[in-house]
Structures are given as structure tokens and as C-alpha cells.
């Protein structure tokens, strides 16, 4: 069980690094969910229910971001054309 938990913590840490490397403001909510999930997974006796809920929320947020990212990029391009920035 401890090795499974370490795998979860490592996977969350990799996700956080990817967010930090590629995004900033746009991923603040997702990063917050991953941070909370990591803290829960690192506990001596983590709540499986809480951890699962946090990771499901993060999954939904990531899906929403992936869906909306192209639209957001288009809005940013158009706003730059008008000097908004």
C-alpha cells in the first residue's frame, strides 16, 4: 500500500511540474486541486474517499481546460489584435 501511495504522490508531483512548466494563471484551480490531493496522499493515513474526490475534480477540471484551451487561445489572439492585453 505504501508503494501505491508513493506512486500516486509521484504522479501528482509530475502533474504539478507539467502545470508549472506550461501554464500559469489558466491552471491555478487545477494546480490547487493537485496540491491538496498530494497533501492528502502524503498523510500517514490518507482518506481514500477524499483523495478519490480530489482526483476526480482535477480530472474534470483538466477536461474542461483541454476543451476550452483552443477557444481561450483564440480570444487572446483577437484581444491582442485590438491592443487588449
PDB file of C-alpha atoms in Angstrom, residues 29-82:
ATOM      1  CA  UNK A  29      -7.622  25.865  -9.950  1.00  0.00           C
ATOM      2  CA  UNK A  30      -6.266  22.571 -11.257  1.00  0.00           C
ATOM      3  CA  UNK A  31      -2.962  23.142  -9.505  1.00  0.00           C
ATOM      4  CA  UNK A  32      -4.790  23.809  -6.235  1.00  0.00           C
ATOM      5  CA  UNK A  33      -6.666  20.513  -6.548  1.00  0.00           C
ATOM      6  CA  UNK A  34      -3.450  18.610  -7.244  1.00  0.00           C
ATOM      7  CA  UNK A  35      -1.687  20.274  -4.304  1.00  0.00           C
ATOM      8  CA  UNK A  36      -4.497  19.264  -1.956  1.00  0.00           C
ATOM      9  CA  UNK A  37      -4.518  15.719  -3.365  1.00  0.00           C
ATOM     10  CA  UNK A  38      -0.760  15.468  -2.884  1.00  0.00           C
ATOM     11  CA  UNK A  39      -1.017  16.629   0.739  1.00  0.00           C
ATOM     12  CA  UNK A  40      -3.759  14.072   1.370  1.00  0.00           C
ATOM     13  CA  UNK A  41      -1.795  11.249  -0.290  1.00  0.00           C
ATOM     14  CA  UNK A  42       1.297  12.084   1.770  1.00  0.00           C
ATOM     15  CA  UNK A  43      -0.547  11.660   5.074  1.00  0.00           C
ATOM     16  CA  UNK A  44       0.191   8.593   7.183  1.00  0.00           C
ATOM     17  CA  UNK A  45      -3.455   7.584   6.881  1.00  0.00           C
ATOM     18  CA  UNK A  46      -4.919   9.340   3.850  1.00  0.00           C
ATOM     19  CA  UNK A  47      -8.647   9.336   3.246  1.00  0.00           C
ATOM     20  CA  UNK A  48      -9.246   7.283   0.121  1.00  0.00           C
ATOM     21  CA  UNK A  49     -12.639   8.945  -0.314  1.00  0.00           C
ATOM     22  CA  UNK A  50     -11.188  12.460  -0.137  1.00  0.00           C
ATOM     23  CA  UNK A  51      -8.249  11.592  -2.390  1.00  0.00           C
ATOM     24  CA  UNK A  52     -10.518   9.990  -4.974  1.00  0.00           C
ATOM     25  CA  UNK A  53     -12.859  13.005  -4.913  1.00  0.00           C
ATOM     26  CA  UNK A  54      -9.965  15.448  -5.345  1.00  0.00           C
ATOM     27  CA  UNK A  55      -8.532  13.488  -8.257  1.00  0.00           C
ATOM     28  CA  UNK A  56     -11.964  13.240  -9.908  1.00  0.00           C
ATOM     29  CA  UNK A  57     -12.391  17.004  -9.559  1.00  0.00           C
ATOM     30  CA  UNK A  58      -8.926  17.524 -11.042  1.00  0.00           C
ATOM     31  CA  UNK A  59      -9.801  15.202 -13.920  1.00  0.00           C
ATOM     32  CA  UNK A  60     -12.965  17.183 -14.669  1.00  0.00           C
ATOM     33  CA  UNK A  61     -11.065  20.481 -14.475  1.00  0.00           C
ATOM     34  CA  UNK A  62      -8.386  19.154 -16.838  1.00  0.00           C
ATOM     35  CA  UNK A  63     -11.037  18.033 -19.314  1.00  0.00           C
ATOM     36  CA  UNK A  64     -12.737  21.414 -19.179  1.00  0.00           C
ATOM     37  CA  UNK A  65      -9.422  23.169 -19.686  1.00  0.00           C
ATOM     38  CA  UNK A  66      -8.492  20.920 -22.609  1.00  0.00           C
ATOM     39  CA  UNK A  67     -11.849  21.654 -24.218  1.00  0.00           C
ATOM     40  CA  UNK A  68     -11.707  25.396 -23.647  1.00  0.00           C
ATOM     41  CA  UNK A  69      -7.987  25.991 -24.230  1.00  0.00           C
ATOM     42  CA  UNK A  70      -8.243  26.436 -28.027  1.00  0.00           C
ATOM     43  CA  UNK A  71     -11.090  28.901 -27.527  1.00  0.00           C
ATOM     44  CA  UNK A  72      -9.112  30.766 -24.854  1.00  0.00           C
ATOM     45  CA  UNK A  73      -6.093  30.968 -27.156  1.00  0.00           C
ATOM     46  CA  UNK A  74      -8.295  32.410 -29.914  1.00  0.00           C
ATOM     47  CA  UNK A  75      -9.745  35.015 -27.544  1.00  0.00           C
ATOM     48  CA  UNK A  76      -6.237  36.027 -26.502  1.00  0.00           C
ATOM     49  CA  UNK A  77      -5.112  36.390 -30.136  1.00  0.00           C
ATOM     50  CA  UNK A  78      -8.117  38.549 -31.006  1.00  0.00           C
ATOM     51  CA  UNK A  79      -7.682  40.702 -27.908  1.00  0.00           C
ATOM     52  CA  UNK A  80      -4.033  41.305 -28.822  1.00  0.00           C
ATOM     53  CA  UNK A  81      -5.137  42.441 -32.283  1.00  0.00           C
ATOM     54  CA  UNK A  82      -7.167  45.150 -30.576  1.00  0.00           C
TER      55      UNK A  82
END
